[in-house]
mmCIF file of C-alpha atoms in Angstrom:
data_model
loop_
_atom_site.group_PDB
_atom_site.id
_atom_site.type_symbol
_atom_site.label_atom_id
_atom_site.label_comp_id
_atom_site.label_asym_id
_atom_site.label_seq_id
_atom_site.Cartn_x
_atom_site.Cartn_y
_atom_site.Cartn_z
ATOM 1 C CA MET A 28 -17.272 -7.562 -18.510
ATOM 2 C CA ASP A 29 -20.616 -7.774 -16.706
ATOM 3 C CA GLU A 30 -21.550 -5.380 -13.921
ATOM 4 C CA LEU A 31 -20.723 -7.645 -10.985
ATOM 5 C CA ALA A 32 -17.306 -8.470 -12.435
ATOM 6 C CA ALA A 33 -16.590 -4.784 -13.107
ATOM 7 C CA VAL A 34 -17.556 -3.760 -9.580
ATOM 8 C CA ALA A 35 -15.429 -6.563 -8.107
ATOM 9 C CA HIS A 36 -12.481 -5.367 -10.212
ATOM 10 C CA VAL A 37 -12.813 -1.814 -8.885
ATOM 11 C CA LEU A 38 -12.954 -3.069 -5.309
ATOM 12 C CA ARG A 39 -9.923 -5.351 -5.749
ATOM 13 C CA ARG A 40 -7.803 -2.428 -6.914
ATOM 14 C CA THR A 41 -9.084 0.366 -4.694
ATOM 15 C CA THR A 42 -9.758 -1.484 -1.428
ATOM 16 C CA PHE A 43 -8.655 -4.719 0.234
ATOM 17 C CA GLY A 44 -11.849 -6.477 -0.848
ATOM 18 C CA PRO A 45 -14.207 -7.241 -2.288
ATOM 19 C CA PHE A 46 -15.581 -8.787 0.883
ATOM 20 C CA PRO A 47 -18.454 -11.293 0.885
ATOM 21 C CA GLY A 48 -21.705 -9.599 -0.104
ATOM 22 C CA GLN A 49 -20.027 -6.268 -0.879
ATOM 23 C CA THR A 50 -20.108 -6.554 -4.664
ATOM 24 C CA GLU A 51 -23.805 -7.404 -4.761
ATOM 25 C CA LYS A 52 -24.585 -4.518 -2.421
ATOM 26 C CA LEU A 53 -22.835 -2.004 -4.676
ATOM 27 C CA ALA A 54 -23.703 -3.504 -8.065
ATOM 28 C CA GLY A 55 -26.592 -1.129 -8.734
ATOM 29 C CA GLN A 56 -24.136 1.772 -8.849
ATOM 30 C CA GLY A 57 -22.080 0.294 -11.666
ATOM 31 C CA ALA A 58 -18.301 0.616 -11.934
ATOM 32 C CA ASP A 59 -18.405 4.412 -12.264
ATOM 33 C CA GLY A 60 -20.609 4.749 -9.204
ATOM 34 C CA VAL A 61 -18.352 2.492 -7.150
ATOM 35 C CA ILE A 62 -15.289 4.500 -8.192
ATOM 36 C CA ALA A 63 -17.062 7.621 -6.961
ATOM 37 C CA ALA A 64 -18.018 5.839 -3.729
ATOM 38 C CA VAL A 65 -14.518 4.621 -2.876
ATOM 39 C CA LEU A 66 -13.041 8.034 -3.682
ATOM 40 C CA SER A 67 -15.506 9.821 -1.426
ATOM 41 C CA ALA A 68 -15.538 7.255 1.406
ATOM 42 C CA PRO A 69 -14.494 8.996 4.660
ATOM 43 C CA PRO A 70 -11.040 8.028 5.960
ATOM 44 C CA LEU A 71 -11.201 5.479 8.753
ATOM 45 C CA ILE A 72 -9.853 6.721 12.068
ATOM 46 C CA PRO A 73 -7.893 4.214 14.184
ATOM 47 C CA SER A 74 -8.058 4.336 17.939
ATOM 48 C CA ASP A 75 -4.788 4.853 19.789
ATOM 49 C CA PRO A 76 -2.810 1.614 20.036
ATOM 50 C CA VAL A 77 -0.850 0.178 22.929
ATOM 51 C CA PHE A 78 2.887 0.218 22.245
ATOM 52 C CA ASP A 79 4.474 -3.063 23.311
ATOM 53 C CA GLU A 80 7.975 -3.606 21.945
ATOM 54 C CA GLU A 81 7.810 -7.285 22.917
ATOM 55 C CA ASP A 82 4.614 -8.136 21.030
ATOM 56 C CA ASP A 83 4.171 -7.210 17.344
ATOM 57 C CA THR A 84 0.622 -8.501 17.093
ATOM 58 C CA GLY A 85 -0.880 -7.683 20.471
ATOM 59 C CA GLU A 86 -4.625 -7.159 20.339
ATOM 60 C CA ASP A 87 -4.337 -3.434 20.992
ATOM 61 C CA GLY A 88 -1.096 -2.854 19.079
ATOM 62 C CA PRO A 89 -0.357 -0.925 15.871
ATOM 63 C CA VAL A 90 -0.428 -3.984 13.590
ATOM 64 C CA PHE A 91 -3.786 -5.107 14.987
ATOM 65 C CA ARG A 92 -5.246 -1.618 14.579
ATOM 66 C CA TRP A 93 -4.155 -1.293 10.946
ATOM 67 C CA LEU A 94 -5.223 -4.765 9.832
ATOM 68 C CA ARG A 95 -8.665 -4.133 11.340
ATOM 69 C CA LEU A 96 -9.018 -1.042 9.146
ATOM 70 C CA MET A 97 -7.865 -2.847 6.016
ATOM 71 C CA ALA A 98 -10.542 -5.483 6.600
ATOM 72 C CA ASP A 99 -13.323 -2.960 7.191
ATOM 73 C CA PRO A 100 -15.837 -2.941 4.273
ATOM 74 C CA ALA A 101 -16.334 0.787 4.912
ATOM 75 C CA ALA A 102 -12.763 1.488 3.804
ATOM 76 C CA GLY A 103 -12.362 3.289 0.500
ATOM 77 C CA VAL A 104 -9.392 4.160 -1.675
ATOM 78 C CA HIS A 105 -7.926 6.251 1.175
ATOM 79 C CA GLU A 106 -7.038 3.064 3.083
ATOM 80 C CA LYS A 107 -5.450 1.540 -0.015
ATOM 81 C CA LEU A 108 -3.388 4.696 -0.487
ATOM 82 C CA VAL A 109 -2.169 4.524 3.125
ATOM 83 C CA TRP A 110 -0.744 1.118 2.200
ATOM 84 C CA PHE A 111 0.733 2.473 -1.046
ATOM 85 C CA TRP A 112 2.521 5.338 0.692
ATOM 86 C CA HIS A 113 3.869 2.968 3.361
ATOM 87 C CA GLY A 114 5.604 1.088 0.537
ATOM 88 C CA HIS A 115 6.760 4.327 -1.087
ATOM 89 C CA PHE A 116 7.950 6.408 1.888
ATOM 90 C CA THR A 117 9.227 3.345 3.709
ATOM 91 C CA SER A 118 10.342 2.948 7.298
ATOM 92 C CA SER A 119 10.705 -0.328 9.193
ATOM 93 C CA HIS A 120 10.374 -1.150 12.867
ATOM 94 C CA ASP A 121 13.433 -3.358 12.403
ATOM 95 C CA LYS A 122 15.545 -0.191 12.511
ATOM 96 C CA VAL A 123 13.245 2.466 13.944
ATOM 97 C CA GLU A 124 13.597 2.291 17.696
ATOM 98 C CA THR A 125 10.000 2.404 18.919
ATOM 99 C CA TRP A 126 6.467 1.541 17.906
ATOM 100 C CA GLU A 127 5.472 5.036 18.925
ATOM 101 C CA LEU A 128 7.616 6.549 16.172
ATOM 102 C CA MET A 129 6.297 4.048 13.623
ATOM 103 C CA TRP A 130 2.725 4.850 14.601
ATOM 104 C CA ARG A 131 3.313 8.591 14.327
ATOM 105 C CA GLN A 132 4.517 8.050 10.785
ATOM 106 C CA HIS A 133 1.496 5.857 10.080
ATOM 107 C CA VAL A 134 -0.818 8.620 11.269
ATOM 108 C CA LEU A 135 1.099 11.073 9.081
ATOM 109 C CA LEU A 136 0.523 8.851 6.033
ATOM 110 C CA ARG A 137 -3.171 8.643 6.899
ATOM 111 C CA ARG A 138 -3.367 12.431 7.112
ATOM 112 C CA TYR A 139 -1.906 13.012 3.649
ATOM 113 C CA ALA A 140 -2.833 9.810 1.782
ATOM 114 C CA LEU A 141 -5.200 11.648 -0.574
ATOM 115 C CA GLY A 142 -3.951 15.146 0.221
ATOM 116 C CA ASN A 143 -1.061 17.171 -1.157
ATOM 117 C CA PHE A 144 2.134 15.380 -2.139
ATOM 118 C CA ARG A 145 4.354 18.370 -1.377
ATOM 119 C CA ASP A 146 2.903 18.607 2.134
ATOM 120 C CA LEU A 147 3.356 14.858 2.589
ATOM 121 C CA ALA A 148 6.986 15.018 1.424
ATOM 122 C CA ARG A 149 7.732 17.992 3.683
ATOM 123 C CA ALA A 150 6.239 16.278 6.724
ATOM 124 C CA ILE A 151 7.803 12.866 6.218
ATOM 125 C CA THR A 152 11.267 14.263 5.461
ATOM 126 C CA VAL A 153 11.563 15.439 9.086
ATOM 127 C CA ASP A 154 9.454 12.629 10.580
ATOM 128 C CA GLY A 155 11.151 10.856 13.485
ATOM 129 C CA ALA A 156 10.862 7.354 12.056
ATOM 130 C CA MET A 157 12.160 8.475 8.668
ATOM 131 C CA LEU A 158 15.072 10.355 10.242
ATOM 132 C CA GLN A 159 16.108 7.189 12.071
ATOM 133 C CA TRP A 160 15.446 4.883 9.101
ATOM 134 C CA LEU A 161 17.530 6.931 6.625
ATOM 135 C CA ASP A 162 20.248 8.032 9.061
ATOM 136 C CA GLY A 163 19.146 11.652 8.942
ATOM 137 C CA ALA A 164 19.003 11.853 12.725
ATOM 138 C CA GLY A 165 22.247 13.381 13.999
ATOM 139 C CA SER A 166 23.481 14.450 10.568
ATOM 140 C CA VAL A 167 25.539 17.667 10.809
ATOM 141 C CA ALA A 168 26.301 20.273 8.159
ATOM 142 C CA SER A 169 30.061 19.931 8.606
ATOM 143 C CA GLY A 170 29.881 16.234 7.633
ATOM 144 C CA PRO A 171 26.351 15.333 6.515
ATOM 145 C CA ASN A 172 25.086 11.788 6.055
ATOM 146 C CA GLU A 173 24.050 11.535 2.388
ATOM 147 C CA ASN A 174 21.707 8.547 2.683
ATOM 148 C CA HIS A 175 18.617 10.597 3.508
ATOM 149 C CA ALA A 176 19.138 12.994 0.601
ATOM 150 C CA ARG A 177 19.878 10.267 -1.944
ATOM 151 C CA GLU A 178 16.796 8.186 -1.151
ATOM 152 C CA LEU A 179 14.603 11.277 -1.012
ATOM 153 C CA MET A 180 15.520 11.938 -4.632
ATOM 154 C CA GLU A 181 15.922 8.437 -6.037
ATOM 155 C CA LEU A 182 13.008 6.624 -4.429
ATOM 156 C CA PHE A 183 10.603 9.257 -3.159
ATOM 157 C CA THR A 184 10.454 12.160 -5.616
ATOM 158 C CA LEU A 185 12.497 12.052 -8.837
ATOM 159 C CA GLY A 186 13.657 8.547 -9.691
ATOM 160 C CA ARG A 187 17.076 7.412 -10.842
ATOM 161 C CA GLY A 188 19.088 9.451 -13.304
ATOM 162 C CA ASN A 189 17.481 12.784 -12.502
ATOM 163 C CA TYR A 190 20.110 14.165 -10.118
ATOM 164 C CA SER A 191 23.879 14.232 -9.660
ATOM 165 C CA GLN A 192 26.230 13.435 -6.806
ATOM 166 C CA GLU A 193 26.673 17.179 -6.390
ATOM 167 C CA ASP A 194 22.917 17.456 -5.865
ATOM 168 C CA VAL A 195 23.112 14.741 -3.216
ATOM 169 C CA ARG A 196 25.817 16.630 -1.336
ATOM 170 C CA GLY A 197 23.907 19.901 -1.489
ATOM 171 C CA ALA A 198 20.652 18.321 -0.345
ATOM 172 C CA ALA A 199 22.380 16.369 2.447
ATOM 173 C CA THR A 200 23.906 19.535 3.859
ATOM 174 C CA ALA A 201 20.577 21.373 3.734
ATOM 175 C CA LEU A 202 18.838 18.437 5.459
ATOM 176 C CA SER A 203 21.292 18.371 8.388
ATOM 177 C CA GLY A 204 20.625 19.491 11.942
ATOM 178 C CA TRP A 205 17.684 17.227 12.773
ATOM 179 C CA ASP A 206 17.733 14.686 15.589
ATOM 180 C CA VAL A 207 15.475 12.294 17.513
ATOM 181 C CA ASP A 208 16.045 11.912 21.253
ATOM 182 C CA SER A 209 15.521 8.854 23.434
ATOM 183 C CA GLU A 210 11.927 9.908 24.110
ATOM 184 C CA GLY A 211 11.132 10.077 20.405
ATOM 185 C CA ARG A 212 11.101 13.884 20.281
ATOM 186 C CA VAL A 213 12.197 15.406 16.969
ATOM 187 C CA SER A 214 14.185 18.651 17.119
ATOM 188 C CA PHE A 215 16.310 20.892 14.936
ATOM 189 C CA ASP A 216 19.653 22.201 16.216
ATOM 190 C CA PRO A 217 20.761 25.386 14.407
ATOM 191 C CA ASP A 218 24.327 24.896 15.615
ATOM 192 C CA SER A 219 24.704 21.559 13.789
ATOM 193 C CA GLY A 220 22.346 22.394 10.939
ATOM 194 C CA ASN A 221 23.021 24.298 7.762
ATOM 195 C CA ALA A 222 22.949 28.094 7.484
ATOM 196 C CA ARG A 223 24.362 28.754 4.019
ATOM 197 C CA ALA A 224 23.005 28.477 0.487
ATOM 198 C CA MET A 225 23.673 25.115 -1.167
ATOM 199 C CA ARG A 226 23.108 24.173 -4.798
ATOM 200 C CA LEU A 227 20.436 21.619 -5.658
ATOM 201 C CA LEU A 228 19.254 21.074 -9.228
ATOM 202 C CA GLY A 229 20.244 24.618 -10.135
ATOM 203 C CA ARG A 230 18.564 26.215 -7.123
ATOM 204 C CA SER A 231 19.769 27.606 -3.838
ATOM 205 C CA VAL A 232 18.544 25.672 -0.806
ATOM 206 C CA VAL A 233 19.243 26.161 2.888
ATOM 207 C CA ASP A 234 16.936 23.848 4.834
ATOM 208 C CA ALA A 235 14.698 20.779 4.542
ATOM 209 C CA ARG A 236 11.697 22.735 3.290
ATOM 210 C CA ASP A 237 13.815 24.277 0.523
ATOM 211 C CA VAL A 238 15.031 20.823 -0.486
ATOM 212 C CA VAL A 239 11.550 19.342 -0.750
ATOM 213 C CA ASP A 240 10.269 22.341 -2.685
ATOM 214 C CA ALA A 241 13.179 22.141 -5.125
ATOM 215 C CA LEU A 242 12.420 18.468 -5.763
ATOM 216 C CA CYS A 243 8.644 18.826 -5.996
ATOM 217 C CA ASP A 244 8.968 21.719 -8.452
ATOM 218 C CA ARG A 245 10.862 19.545 -10.926
ATOM 219 C CA PRO A 246 8.733 18.104 -13.769
ATOM 220 C CA GLU A 247 10.369 14.737 -13.127
ATOM 221 C CA CYS A 248 8.625 14.580 -9.747
ATOM 222 C CA ALA A 249 5.112 14.732 -11.199
ATOM 223 C CA ARG A 250 6.033 12.092 -13.785
ATOM 224 C CA PHE A 251 7.678 9.810 -11.229
ATOM 225 C CA VAL A 252 4.824 9.861 -8.715
ATOM 226 C CA ALA A 253 2.163 9.568 -11.430
ATOM 227 C CA GLY A 254 3.905 6.525 -12.862
ATOM 228 C CA LYS A 255 4.223 4.825 -9.482
ATOM 229 C CA LEU A 256 0.552 5.365 -8.647
ATOM 230 C CA TYR A 257 -0.563 4.217 -12.086
ATOM 231 C CA GLU A 258 1.423 0.998 -11.802
ATOM 232 C CA PHE A 259 -0.025 0.313 -8.348
ATOM 233 C CA LEU A 260 -3.658 0.986 -9.280
ATOM 234 C CA VAL A 261 -3.721 -0.259 -12.878
ATOM 235 C CA GLY A 262 -1.201 -3.063 -12.583
ATOM 236 C CA GLN A 263 1.089 -2.192 -15.461
ATOM 237 C CA SER A 264 3.505 0.557 -16.426
ATOM 238 C CA PRO A 265 1.979 3.544 -18.235
ATOM 239 C CA SER A 266 3.081 4.525 -21.707
ATOM 240 C CA GLU A 267 5.201 7.645 -22.100
ATOM 241 C CA GLN A 268 2.153 9.474 -23.429
ATOM 242 C CA ARG A 269 -0.045 8.389 -20.532
ATOM 243 C CA THR A 270 2.664 9.301 -18.029
ATOM 244 C CA GLY A 271 2.847 12.756 -19.518
ATOM 245 C CA GLU A 272 -0.929 13.176 -19.409
ATOM 246 C CA LEU A 273 -1.119 12.141 -15.764
ATOM 247 C CA ALA A 274 1.886 14.263 -14.805
ATOM 248 C CA ALA A 275 0.101 17.249 -16.357
ATOM 249 C CA VAL A 276 -3.012 16.500 -14.297
ATOM 250 C CA PHE A 277 -0.888 16.231 -11.157
ATOM 251 C CA ALA A 278 1.034 19.445 -11.846
ATOM 252 C CA ARG A 279 -2.107 21.441 -12.665
ATOM 253 C CA ALA A 280 -3.587 20.265 -9.363
ATOM 254 C CA ASP A 281 -0.545 21.633 -7.505
ATOM 255 C CA LEU A 282 0.463 18.031 -6.629
ATOM 256 C CA GLU A 283 -2.874 17.195 -4.995
ATOM 257 C CA ILE A 284 -3.052 13.395 -4.896
ATOM 258 C CA ARG A 285 -6.797 12.891 -5.179
ATOM 259 C CA PRO A 286 -7.184 14.424 -8.690
ATOM 260 C CA LEU A 287 -4.319 12.222 -9.914
ATOM 261 C CA VAL A 288 -5.896 9.085 -8.434
ATOM 262 C CA GLU A 289 -9.268 9.987 -9.913
ATOM 263 C CA ALA A 290 -7.723 10.556 -13.355
ATOM 264 C CA ILE A 291 -6.156 7.088 -13.166
ATOM 265 C CA LEU A 292 -9.347 5.366 -12.048
ATOM 266 C CA ARG A 293 -11.630 7.174 -14.502
ATOM 267 C CA ASP A 294 -9.588 6.244 -17.563
ATOM 268 C CA ALA A 295 -10.700 3.267 -19.660
ATOM 269 C CA SER A 296 -7.315 1.610 -19.141
ATOM 270 C CA PHE A 297 -8.146 1.028 -15.473
ATOM 271 C CA LEU A 298 -11.256 -1.052 -16.147
ATOM 272 C CA ALA A 299 -9.559 -2.829 -19.046
ATOM 273 C CA ALA A 300 -6.547 -3.997 -17.003
ATOM 274 C CA VAL A 301 -8.274 -6.935 -15.317
ATOM 275 C CA ARG A 302 -5.992 -9.149 -13.214
ATOM 276 C CA ALA A 303 -2.937 -7.380 -14.615
ATOM 277 C CA ARG A 304 -0.782 -7.918 -11.534
ATOM 278 C CA PRO A 305 -0.548 -10.273 -8.552
ATOM 279 C CA ARG A 306 -2.461 -9.475 -5.422
ATOM 280 C CA TYR A 307 0.273 -8.587 -2.980
ATOM 281 C CA PRO A 308 0.270 -10.731 0.196
ATOM 282 C CA VAL A 309 -1.355 -8.028 2.342
ATOM 283 C CA GLU A 310 -4.138 -7.654 -0.242
ATOM 284 C CA TRP A 311 -4.589 -11.385 -0.756
ATOM 285 C CA VAL A 312 -4.566 -12.289 2.946
ATOM 286 C CA THR A 313 -7.048 -9.570 3.929
ATOM 287 C CA ALA A 314 -9.494 -10.682 1.246
ATOM 288 C CA ALA A 315 -8.878 -14.419 1.813
ATOM 289 C CA PHE A 316 -9.526 -14.232 5.549
ATOM 290 C CA ALA A 317 -12.851 -12.546 4.814
ATOM 291 C CA VAL A 318 -13.748 -15.199 2.236
ATOM 292 C CA CYS A 319 -12.956 -17.904 4.788
ATOM 293 C CA GLY A 320 -14.873 -16.117 7.545
ATOM 294 C CA ILE A 321 -11.753 -15.813 9.733
ATOM 295 C CA ASP A 322 -11.476 -12.805 12.044
ATOM 296 C CA ASP A 323 -7.993 -12.993 13.540
ATOM 297 C CA PRO A 324 -5.566 -10.115 12.842
ATOM 298 C CA ALA A 325 -2.675 -11.893 14.555
ATOM 299 C CA ALA A 326 -3.089 -14.934 12.294
ATOM 300 C CA SER A 327 -3.542 -12.588 9.346
ATOM 301 C CA PHE A 328 -0.207 -10.906 10.097
ATOM 302 C CA ASP A 329 1.519 -14.279 10.464
ATOM 303 C CA THR A 330 0.139 -15.417 7.099
ATOM 304 C CA MET A 331 1.221 -12.201 5.383
ATOM 305 C CA THR A 332 4.682 -12.631 6.865
ATOM 306 C CA ALA A 333 4.878 -16.227 5.683
ATOM 307 C CA LEU A 334 4.017 -15.034 2.173
ATOM 308 C CA GLY A 335 6.699 -12.334 2.313
ATOM 309 C CA GLN A 336 5.031 -9.100 3.360
ATOM 310 C CA SER A 337 4.658 -7.642 6.849
ATOM 311 C CA PRO A 338 3.089 -4.214 7.501
ATOM 312 C CA PHE A 339 5.532 -1.924 9.327
ATOM 313 C CA TYR A 340 8.422 -4.134 8.154
ATOM 314 C CA PRO A 341 9.365 -3.322 4.537
ATOM 315 C CA PRO A 342 12.488 -5.259 3.524
ATOM 316 C CA ASN A 343 14.530 -2.190 2.524
ATOM 317 C CA VAL A 344 14.197 1.471 1.596
ATOM 318 C CA ALA A 345 12.799 0.542 -1.843
ATOM 319 C CA GLY A 346 9.830 -1.194 -0.235
ATOM 320 C CA TRP A 347 8.324 -4.411 -1.496
ATOM 321 C CA PRO A 348 9.006 -5.469 -5.073
ATOM 322 C CA SER A 349 6.276 -5.743 -7.673
ATOM 323 C CA GLY A 350 5.848 -8.374 -10.348
ATOM 324 C CA VAL A 351 5.238 -12.105 -10.697
ATOM 325 C CA ARG A 352 7.675 -13.107 -7.945
ATOM 326 C CA TRP A 353 4.631 -13.140 -5.621
ATOM 327 C CA LEU A 354 3.212 -16.074 -7.607
ATOM 328 C CA VAL A 355 5.820 -18.693 -6.682
ATOM 329 C CA PRO A 356 4.274 -22.211 -6.715
ATOM 330 C CA GLY A 357 5.252 -22.894 -3.112
ATOM 331 C CA ALA A 358 2.910 -20.171 -1.894
ATOM 332 C CA ALA A 359 -0.111 -22.097 -3.212
ATOM 333 C CA VAL A 360 0.123 -24.616 -0.355
ATOM 334 C CA ALA A 361 0.064 -21.863 2.276
ATOM 335 C CA ARG A 362 -2.866 -20.195 0.517
ATOM 336 C CA ALA A 363 -4.878 -23.411 0.284
ATOM 337 C CA ALA A 364 -4.230 -24.230 3.946
ATOM 338 C CA LEU A 365 -6.566 -21.406 5.026
ATOM 339 C CA ALA A 366 -9.521 -23.453 3.818
ATOM 340 C CA VAL A 367 -8.954 -26.157 6.429
ATOM 341 C CA ASN A 368 -11.587 -25.731 9.139
ATOM 342 C CA ALA A 369 -12.547 -22.298 7.806
ATOM 343 C CA PRO A 370 -15.876 -21.059 9.249
ATOM 344 C CA ALA A 371 -17.204 -20.435 5.724
ATOM 345 C CA VAL A 372 -17.039 -24.147 4.891
ATOM 346 C CA ALA A 373 -20.387 -24.790 6.590
ATOM 347 C CA GLU A 374 -22.174 -22.141 4.511
ATOM 348 C CA ILE A 375 -20.680 -23.458 1.277
ATOM 349 C CA ALA A 376 -21.426 -27.081 2.168
ATOM 350 C CA GLY A 377 -25.062 -26.300 2.932
ATOM 351 C CA ALA A 378 -25.710 -24.325 -0.238
ATOM 352 C CA ALA A 379 -27.819 -25.624 -3.094
ATOM 353 C CA ASP A 380 -25.044 -24.491 -5.437
ATOM 354 C CA PRO A 381 -21.750 -24.614 -3.505
ATOM 355 C CA VAL A 382 -19.704 -23.438 -6.484
ATOM 356 C CA ALA A 383 -21.788 -20.295 -6.983
ATOM 357 C CA VAL A 384 -21.598 -19.466 -3.277
ATOM 358 C CA ALA A 385 -17.826 -20.006 -3.119
ATOM 359 C CA PHE A 386 -17.237 -17.884 -6.206
ATOM 360 C CA ALA A 387 -19.500 -15.100 -4.919
ATOM 361 C CA ARG A 388 -17.769 -15.027 -1.513
ATOM 362 C CA ALA A 389 -14.477 -14.603 -3.337
ATOM 363 C CA GLY A 390 -15.761 -11.901 -5.687
ATOM 364 C CA ILE A 391 -15.295 -14.112 -8.755
ATOM 365 C CA TYR A 392 -18.048 -13.408 -11.285
ATOM 366 C CA ASP A 393 -16.132 -14.164 -14.468
ATOM 367 C CA PRO A 394 -14.300 -17.462 -13.857
ATOM 368 C CA THR A 395 -12.369 -18.904 -16.754
ATOM 369 C CA PRO A 396 -13.846 -22.091 -18.231
ATOM 370 C CA ALA A 397 -10.938 -24.064 -16.746
ATOM 371 C CA THR A 398 -11.620 -22.809 -13.208
ATOM 372 C CA ALA A 399 -15.373 -23.251 -13.518
ATOM 373 C CA VAL A 400 -15.036 -26.815 -14.807
ATOM 374 C CA ALA A 401 -12.476 -27.738 -12.156
ATOM 375 C CA ALA A 402 -14.777 -26.432 -9.413
ATOM 376 C CA ARG A 403 -17.819 -28.305 -10.736
ATOM 377 C CA ASP A 404 -15.843 -31.527 -11.193
ATOM 378 C CA LEU A 405 -14.429 -31.277 -7.666
ATOM 379 C CA VAL A 406 -17.852 -30.876 -6.077
ATOM 380 C CA PHE A 407 -19.228 -33.760 -8.149
ATOM 381 C CA GLU A 408 -16.386 -36.105 -7.182
ATOM 382 C CA LEU A 409 -16.859 -35.319 -3.466
ATOM 383 C CA ARG A 410 -20.668 -35.080 -3.541
ATOM 384 C CA ARG A 411 -21.062 -37.671 -0.787
ATOM 385 C CA GLU A 412 -18.809 -35.635 1.542
ATOM 386 C CA PRO A 413 -20.241 -32.079 1.395
ATOM 387 C CA GLU A 414 -17.977 -30.658 4.124
ATOM 388 C CA GLN A 415 -14.875 -32.090 2.477
ATOM 389 C CA ALA A 416 -16.082 -30.882 -0.910
ATOM 390 C CA ALA A 417 -16.664 -27.380 0.448
ATOM 391 C CA ALA A 418 -13.192 -27.196 2.010
ATOM 392 C CA ALA A 419 -11.557 -28.424 -1.194
ATOM 393 C CA LEU A 420 -13.627 -25.985 -3.231
ATOM 394 C CA LEU A 421 -12.630 -23.121 -0.971
ATOM 395 C CA ALA A 422 -8.958 -24.086 -1.339
ATOM 396 C CA LEU A 423 -9.358 -24.142 -5.113
ATOM 397 C CA VAL A 424 -10.952 -20.690 -5.103
ATOM 398 C CA LEU A 425 -8.227 -19.176 -2.899
ATOM 399 C CA THR A 426 -5.482 -20.429 -5.238
ATOM 400 C CA ALA A 427 -7.273 -19.767 -8.539
ATOM 401 C CA PRO A 428 -5.797 -17.096 -10.841
ATOM 402 C CA GLU A 429 -9.084 -15.196 -10.562
ATOM 403 C CA PHE A 430 -8.417 -14.647 -6.851
ATOM 404 C CA VAL A 431 -4.623 -14.568 -6.716
ATOM 405 C CA LEU A 432 -4.452 -11.821 -9.338
ATOM 406 C CA ALA A 433 -5.742 -8.283 -8.807
#
């Protein structure tokens, strides 16, 4: 893999790019230098949004604010991890009552995205949006709702098969007593909460902090989180040996997320796993809008939604699925449609080598022979209509495996 292709690969996996011109700007640093740069890039700070329950994509709303940050070339791996944790510790505005609660959770994810997993788990377990989403709000020790406890173990910390129904009951009782009022204020009521020792995975727990600590101290937690992050960043499941190695890194770091992410990115398997998974709709749309020269977060959100993924609206507590289901043939038409009247068409049409310009805008530096030949043939066939040729070429690029895969 040449340097430009390697840098583009790093940016595809660790940011929402590469964006036009970004790969060339960073190429002198090589893949290792770019990994260091995205790891050390300062977290982007969103301005406070306007909360309008009647308008999901208002110009000053939460969706608009987040999509702007995703599309910012200054974003590093921190921004990508905010997206990862949103799909891991899920909550949806479909059930959570207000945008204000959703935004508080978003800010919480931003605070801990590359921080300490235990601290993140403690904070989000008693977060207002999460309490509403998992029916933890209003749960009482005398008859606790078990949903919150079960998902905390199965989907957030341990994975399936690593706890019993007795553990669920113990954790649910210890998690009781929390509520969210009509103003979005989170509070703990000692009268409805737990005050006695419950059993969880062989330990005594009384409250939410005890529960999270009991889960995070289990070796299964380090393995589970390491495996999830590896699959997201590398694009394939780690071997048992690699899972164990990464879990050891994570445990030695006292569950600090950054050392785990760095260990994943620095391993040879990361650079070798080129286009090993689909670009998820949020990733593809953010990059595609930049390639097309379109700056319209509302349209971006609509396109993501049409392709099956909407920020702040995961489909269920398990988040969005992974795998090839994102590559259904019908999506190709929606992807290609972005090229129609795209601002970038003029630049491509006026270039001495339209194919090279289109590929570079899309961060494609290692096209397969089939894609390269198809692009050259298309431009030749439409050589008398440069604008039409450029639009068709852009559509081809946006639907090519080299762009649809991460």
